[in-house]
Amino acid sequence: MAINCPACGYRDCEVRSGGGISPKGRHYKLRITNIYDLSRDILVSETAAIKLPEIDFESIGGTLGGRFTTIEGLLVAVSKQLVSTNPFVVGDSSTPEETTGKLGSIINQIKEITSGNKLNVLFELKDPSGNSYIQNLYAPDPDPELEMIEYERSEEENELLGLKDMKTEGYETTDT
């Protein structure tokens, strides 16, 4: 779904999954070692969460929305979202404590990553629906910096996806 308002300039391009939920969740681990890793395509489903352990940042599933972009584009969007939801952390209204505080530090470190000044950072994408994807730059060969792990979802994740109460067998009714 794409929105482009000519009056105010607002633009949004959200991706929604049209398929089902994969039998297993997916957990991607990408080591960002050079600027080319930032240009990898990434498909993020509405249930995915990201984590950057080196800068102590983690988003919860559902906060990013579904989108197709690059690693850099996703990190820029995360940074903008953090600033827009916490406007007094940066800008002329911020105090030195806020700017140098935890959130200000995370925003600055994300900017350092997207500019290519901070590399050798682990980027993790965890999607319980299994509908997210990170581009393999070496396809069809294995990517030395990218690991994809399929995992069994937890009961909590199954409940979040609405799978726990879903009856998939024996739901047919017979007329007698």
PDB file of C-alpha atoms in Angstrom:
ATOM      1  CA  MET A   1       0.000   0.000   0.000  1.00  0.00           C
ATOM      2  CA  ALA A   2       1.504   3.348  -1.031  1.00  0.00           C
ATOM      3  CA  ILE A   3       0.385   6.833  -0.022  1.00  0.00           C
ATOM      4  CA  ASN A   4       1.768  10.015  -1.560  1.00  0.00           C
ATOM      5  CA  CYS A   5       0.076  13.298  -0.579  1.00  0.00           C
ATOM      6  CA  PRO A   6       0.867  16.105  -3.044  1.00  0.00           C
ATOM      7  CA  ALA A   7      -0.494  18.718  -0.611  1.00  0.00           C
ATOM      8  CA  CYS A   8       1.764  18.072   2.377  1.00  0.00           C
ATOM      9  CA  GLY A   9       4.421  15.778   0.893  1.00  0.00           C
ATOM     10  CA  TYR A  10       3.673  12.852   3.234  1.00  0.00           C
ATOM     11  CA  ARG A  11       4.793   9.544   1.768  1.00  0.00           C
ATOM     12  CA  ASP A  12       4.399   6.013   3.038  1.00  0.00           C
ATOM     13  CA  CYS A  13       4.902   2.633   1.453  1.00  0.00           C
ATOM     14  CA  GLU A  14       3.755  -0.168   3.724  1.00  0.00           C
ATOM     15  CA  VAL A  15       4.007  -3.817   2.716  1.00  0.00           C
ATOM     16  CA  ARG A  16       1.435  -6.308   3.954  1.00  0.00           C
ATOM     17  CA  SER A  17       1.828 -10.031   3.629  1.00  0.00           C
ATOM     18  CA  GLY A  18      -0.669 -11.616   1.276  1.00  0.00           C
ATOM     19  CA  GLY A  19       0.362 -15.165   2.045  1.00  0.00           C
ATOM     20  CA  GLY A  20       0.068 -17.391   5.040  1.00  0.00           C
ATOM     21  CA  ILE A  21       2.279 -17.751   8.044  1.00  0.00           C
ATOM     22  CA  SER A  22       5.324 -19.968   7.597  1.00  0.00           C
ATOM     23  CA  PRO A  23       5.488 -23.187   9.628  1.00  0.00           C
ATOM     24  CA  LYS A  24       8.519 -21.818  11.497  1.00  0.00           C
ATOM     25  CA  GLY A  25       9.811 -18.418  12.510  1.00  0.00           C
ATOM     26  CA  ARG A  26      12.973 -16.922  11.033  1.00  0.00           C
ATOM     27  CA  HIS A  27      15.870 -15.267  12.797  1.00  0.00           C
ATOM     28  CA  TYR A  28      18.419 -13.496  10.597  1.00  0.00           C
ATOM     29  CA  LYS A  29      21.835 -12.447  11.851  1.00  0.00           C
ATOM     30  CA  LEU A  30      23.816 -10.095   9.621  1.00  0.00           C
ATOM     31  CA  ARG A  31      27.271  -8.822  10.488  1.00  0.00           C
ATOM     32  CA  ILE A  32      27.537  -5.357   8.908  1.00  0.00           C
ATOM     33  CA  THR A  33      31.211  -5.237   7.907  1.00  0.00           C
ATOM     34  CA  ASN A  34      31.182  -2.712   5.039  1.00  0.00           C
ATOM     35  CA  ILE A  35      28.955  -0.104   3.398  1.00  0.00           C
ATOM     36  CA  TYR A  36      27.714  -2.648   0.842  1.00  0.00           C
ATOM     37  CA  ASP A  37      25.960  -4.522   3.639  1.00  0.00           C
ATOM     38  CA  LEU A  38      23.868  -1.391   4.242  1.00  0.00           C
ATOM     39  CA  SER A  39      22.554  -1.572   0.662  1.00  0.00           C
ATOM     40  CA  ARG A  40      21.127  -5.092   1.051  1.00  0.00           C
ATOM     41  CA  ASP A  41      17.426  -5.375   0.299  1.00  0.00           C
ATOM     42  CA  ILE A  42      15.292  -6.249   3.280  1.00  0.00           C
ATOM     43  CA  LEU A  43      11.642  -7.238   3.493  1.00  0.00           C
ATOM     44  CA  VAL A  44      10.282  -6.649   6.974  1.00  0.00           C
ATOM     45  CA  SER A  45       6.896  -8.120   7.872  1.00  0.00           C
ATOM     46  CA  GLU A  46       4.533  -6.463  10.320  1.00  0.00           C
ATOM     47  CA  THR A  47       5.484  -8.983  13.025  1.00  0.00           C
ATOM     48  CA  ALA A  48       9.279  -8.606  12.786  1.00  0.00           C
ATOM     49  CA  ALA A  49      11.568  -7.095  15.405  1.00  0.00           C
ATOM     50  CA  ILE A  50      15.144  -5.884  15.040  1.00  0.00           C
ATOM     51  CA  LYS A  51      18.039  -5.898  17.446  1.00  0.00           C
ATOM     52  CA  LEU A  52      21.439  -4.196  17.425  1.00  0.00           C
ATOM     53  CA  PRO A  53      23.207  -5.754  20.452  1.00  0.00           C
ATOM     54  CA  GLU A  54      26.359  -3.603  20.217  1.00  0.00           C
ATOM     55  CA  ILE A  55      24.371  -0.425  20.808  1.00  0.00           C
ATOM     56  CA  ASP A  56      21.847  -2.045  23.167  1.00  0.00           C
ATOM     57  CA  PHE A  57      18.857  -1.410  20.887  1.00  0.00           C
ATOM     58  CA  GLU A  58      15.876  -3.689  20.346  1.00  0.00           C
ATOM     59  CA  SER A  59      12.482  -3.037  18.786  1.00  0.00           C
ATOM     60  CA  ILE A  60       9.479  -5.200  19.511  1.00  0.00           C
ATOM     61  CA  GLY A  61       7.455  -6.882  16.783  1.00  0.00           C
ATOM     62  CA  GLY A  62       4.875  -4.695  15.101  1.00  0.00           C
ATOM     63  CA  THR A  63       6.570  -1.346  15.719  1.00  0.00           C
ATOM     64  CA  LEU A  64       8.240  -1.138  12.305  1.00  0.00           C
ATOM     65  CA  GLY A  65       5.251  -2.049  10.142  1.00  0.00           C
ATOM     66  CA  GLY A  66       5.757  -3.993   6.939  1.00  0.00           C
ATOM     67  CA  ARG A  67       8.204  -2.485   4.476  1.00  0.00           C
ATOM     68  CA  PHE A  68      10.566  -3.280   1.631  1.00  0.00           C
ATOM     69  CA  THR A  69      13.724  -1.202   1.794  1.00  0.00           C
ATOM     70  CA  THR A  70      17.458  -1.563   2.412  1.00  0.00           C
ATOM     71  CA  ILE A  71      19.244  -2.123   5.718  1.00  0.00           C
ATOM     72  CA  GLU A  72      20.291   1.534   5.610  1.00  0.00           C
ATOM     73  CA  GLY A  73      16.745   2.668   4.791  1.00  0.00           C
ATOM     74  CA  LEU A  74      15.338   0.640   7.668  1.00  0.00           C
ATOM     75  CA  LEU A  75      17.865   2.037  10.139  1.00  0.00           C
ATOM     76  CA  VAL A  76      17.190   5.604   8.949  1.00  0.00           C
ATOM     77  CA  ALA A  77      13.445   4.971   9.406  1.00  0.00           C
ATOM     78  CA  VAL A  78      14.055   3.584  12.912  1.00  0.00           C
ATOM     79  CA  SER A  79      16.137   6.642  13.795  1.00  0.00           C
ATOM     80  CA  LYS A  80      13.451   9.008  12.457  1.00  0.00           C
ATOM     81  CA  GLN A  81      10.758   7.096  14.336  1.00  0.00           C
ATOM     82  CA  LEU A  82      12.729   7.374  17.585  1.00  0.00           C
ATOM     83  CA  VAL A  83      13.153  11.133  17.054  1.00  0.00           C
ATOM     84  CA  SER A  84       9.508  11.716  16.076  1.00  0.00           C
ATOM     85  CA  THR A  85       8.176   9.837  19.100  1.00  0.00           C
ATOM     86  CA  ASN A  86      10.691  11.542  21.418  1.00  0.00           C
ATOM     87  CA  PRO A  87      11.104  15.028  19.910  1.00  0.00           C
ATOM     88  CA  PHE A  88      12.872  16.585  22.888  1.00  0.00           C
ATOM     89  CA  VAL A  89      15.813  14.172  22.717  1.00  0.00           C
ATOM     90  CA  VAL A  90      17.388  16.016  19.782  1.00  0.00           C
ATOM     91  CA  GLY A  91      17.172  19.546  18.457  1.00  0.00           C
ATOM     92  CA  ASP A  92      17.301  22.927  20.141  1.00  0.00           C
ATOM     93  CA  SER A  93      14.837  21.921  22.880  1.00  0.00           C
ATOM     94  CA  SER A  94      17.000  19.083  24.151  1.00  0.00           C
ATOM     95  CA  THR A  95      19.074  19.303  27.271  1.00  0.00           C
ATOM     96  CA  PRO A  96      22.639  17.946  27.355  1.00  0.00           C
ATOM     97  CA  GLU A  97      21.446  15.089  29.592  1.00  0.00           C
ATOM     98  CA  GLU A  98      18.813  14.058  27.013  1.00  0.00           C
ATOM     99  CA  THR A  99      21.167  14.332  24.044  1.00  0.00           C
ATOM    100  CA  THR A 100      23.862  12.286  25.734  1.00  0.00           C
ATOM    101  CA  GLY A 101      21.413   9.976  27.489  1.00  0.00           C
ATOM    102  CA  LYS A 102      20.624   6.420  26.446  1.00  0.00           C
ATOM    103  CA  LEU A 103      18.113   7.277  23.706  1.00  0.00           C
ATOM    104  CA  GLY A 104      20.236  10.095  22.310  1.00  0.00           C
ATOM    105  CA  SER A 105      23.212   7.753  22.275  1.00  0.00           C
ATOM    106  CA  ILE A 106      21.259   5.063  20.406  1.00  0.00           C
ATOM    107  CA  ILE A 107      20.062   7.568  17.786  1.00  0.00           C
ATOM    108  CA  ASN A 108      23.610   8.871  17.288  1.00  0.00           C
ATOM    109  CA  GLN A 109      25.033   5.356  17.010  1.00  0.00           C
ATOM    110  CA  ILE A 110      22.396   4.367  14.427  1.00  0.00           C
ATOM    111  CA  LYS A 111      23.430   7.455  12.431  1.00  0.00           C
ATOM    112  CA  GLU A 112      27.075   6.357  12.739  1.00  0.00           C
ATOM    113  CA  ILE A 113      26.144   2.927  11.364  1.00  0.00           C
ATOM    114  CA  THR A 114      24.136   4.318   8.427  1.00  0.00           C
ATOM    115  CA  SER A 115      26.942   6.715   7.519  1.00  0.00           C
ATOM    116  CA  GLY A 116      29.412   3.814   7.438  1.00  0.00           C
ATOM    117  CA  ASN A 117      31.500   5.213  10.304  1.00  0.00           C
ATOM    118  CA  LYS A 118      30.559   2.387  12.683  1.00  0.00           C
ATOM    119  CA  LEU A 119      30.963  -1.071  11.164  1.00  0.00           C
ATOM    120  CA  ASN A 120      31.325  -4.640  12.414  1.00  0.00           C
ATOM    121  CA  VAL A 121      27.884  -4.383  13.991  1.00  0.00           C
ATOM    122  CA  LEU A 122      25.486  -7.302  14.391  1.00  0.00           C
ATOM    123  CA  PHE A 123      22.017  -6.657  12.914  1.00  0.00           C
ATOM    124  CA  GLU A 124      19.362  -9.169  13.934  1.00  0.00           C
ATOM    125  CA  LEU A 125      15.894  -9.556  12.447  1.00  0.00           C
ATOM    126  CA  LYS A 126      13.519 -11.937  14.195  1.00  0.00           C
ATOM    127  CA  ASP A 127      10.174 -12.695  12.594  1.00  0.00           C
ATOM    128  CA  PRO A 128       7.849 -15.263  14.178  1.00  0.00           C
ATOM    129  CA  SER A 129       5.677 -15.302  11.024  1.00  0.00           C
ATOM    130  CA  GLY A 130       8.707 -16.217   8.889  1.00  0.00           C
ATOM    131  CA  ASN A 131       7.724 -13.673   6.229  1.00  0.00           C
ATOM    132  CA  SER A 132      10.790 -11.414   6.386  1.00  0.00           C
ATOM    133  CA  TYR A 133      13.883 -11.615   4.204  1.00  0.00           C
ATOM    134  CA  ILE A 134      17.425 -10.193   3.993  1.00  0.00           C
ATOM    135  CA  GLN A 135      19.208 -10.294   0.639  1.00  0.00           C
ATOM    136  CA  ASN A 136      22.124 -12.699   0.214  1.00  0.00           C
ATOM    137  CA  LEU A 137      24.760 -10.727  -1.727  1.00  0.00           C
ATOM    138  CA  TYR A 138      26.581 -13.941  -2.649  1.00  0.00           C
ATOM    139  CA  ALA A 139      23.580 -15.948  -3.936  1.00  0.00           C
ATOM    140  CA  PRO A 140      23.508 -18.779  -4.889  1.00  0.00           C
ATOM    141  CA  ASP A 141      26.589 -19.294  -2.684  1.00  0.00           C
ATOM    142  CA  PRO A 142      26.362 -18.993   1.105  1.00  0.00           C
ATOM    143  CA  ASP A 143      26.802 -15.491   2.492  1.00  0.00           C
ATOM    144  CA  PRO A 144      29.664 -15.365   5.025  1.00  0.00           C
ATOM    145  CA  GLU A 145      28.087 -12.434   6.901  1.00  0.00           C
ATOM    146  CA  LEU A 146      24.443 -13.621   6.907  1.00  0.00           C
ATOM    147  CA  GLU A 147      22.926 -16.447   8.901  1.00  0.00           C
ATOM    148  CA  MET A 148      19.268 -17.477   8.683  1.00  0.00           C
ATOM    149  CA  ILE A 149      17.931 -19.727  11.426  1.00  0.00           C
ATOM    150  CA  GLU A 150      14.470 -21.277  11.250  1.00  0.00           C
ATOM    151  CA  TYR A 151      13.053 -21.891  14.708  1.00  0.00           C
ATOM    152  CA  GLU A 152       9.980 -23.315  16.397  1.00  0.00           C
ATOM    153  CA  ARG A 153       7.790 -20.489  17.631  1.00  0.00           C
ATOM    154  CA  SER A 154       7.077 -20.144  21.330  1.00  0.00           C
ATOM    155  CA  GLU A 155       3.539 -20.483  22.684  1.00  0.00           C
ATOM    156  CA  GLU A 156       3.499 -16.708  23.182  1.00  0.00           C
ATOM    157  CA  GLU A 157       4.462 -16.101  19.532  1.00  0.00           C
ATOM    158  CA  ASN A 158       1.808 -18.565  18.321  1.00  0.00           C
ATOM    159  CA  GLU A 159      -0.775 -16.743  20.411  1.00  0.00           C
ATOM    160  CA  LEU A 160       0.384 -13.362  19.090  1.00  0.00           C
ATOM    161  CA  LEU A 161      -0.046 -14.636  15.520  1.00  0.00           C
ATOM    162  CA  GLY A 162      -3.494 -16.061  16.323  1.00  0.00           C
ATOM    163  CA  LEU A 163      -2.403 -19.643  15.704  1.00  0.00           C
ATOM    164  CA  LYS A 164      -3.103 -21.059  19.137  1.00  0.00           C
ATOM    165  CA  ASP A 165      -6.879 -21.097  18.864  1.00  0.00           C
ATOM    166  CA  MET A 166      -6.994 -21.728  15.127  1.00  0.00           C
ATOM    167  CA  LYS A 167      -8.577 -25.065  14.291  1.00  0.00           C
ATOM    168  CA  THR A 168      -6.982 -26.472  11.148  1.00  0.00           C
ATOM    169  CA  GLU A 169      -8.122 -30.099  11.328  1.00  0.00           C
ATOM    170  CA  GLY A 170     -11.583 -31.569  11.730  1.00  0.00           C
ATOM    171  CA  TYR A 171     -13.350 -28.262  11.256  1.00  0.00           C
ATOM    172  CA  GLU A 172     -15.573 -29.562   8.474  1.00  0.00           C
ATOM    173  CA  THR A 173     -19.158 -30.179   9.473  1.00  0.00           C
ATOM    174  CA  THR A 174     -21.112 -33.125   8.194  1.00  0.00           C
ATOM    175  CA  ASP A 175     -24.784 -32.883   7.332  1.00  0.00           C
ATOM    176  CA  THR A 176     -26.796 -35.760   8.795  1.00  0.00           C
TER     177      THR A 176
END
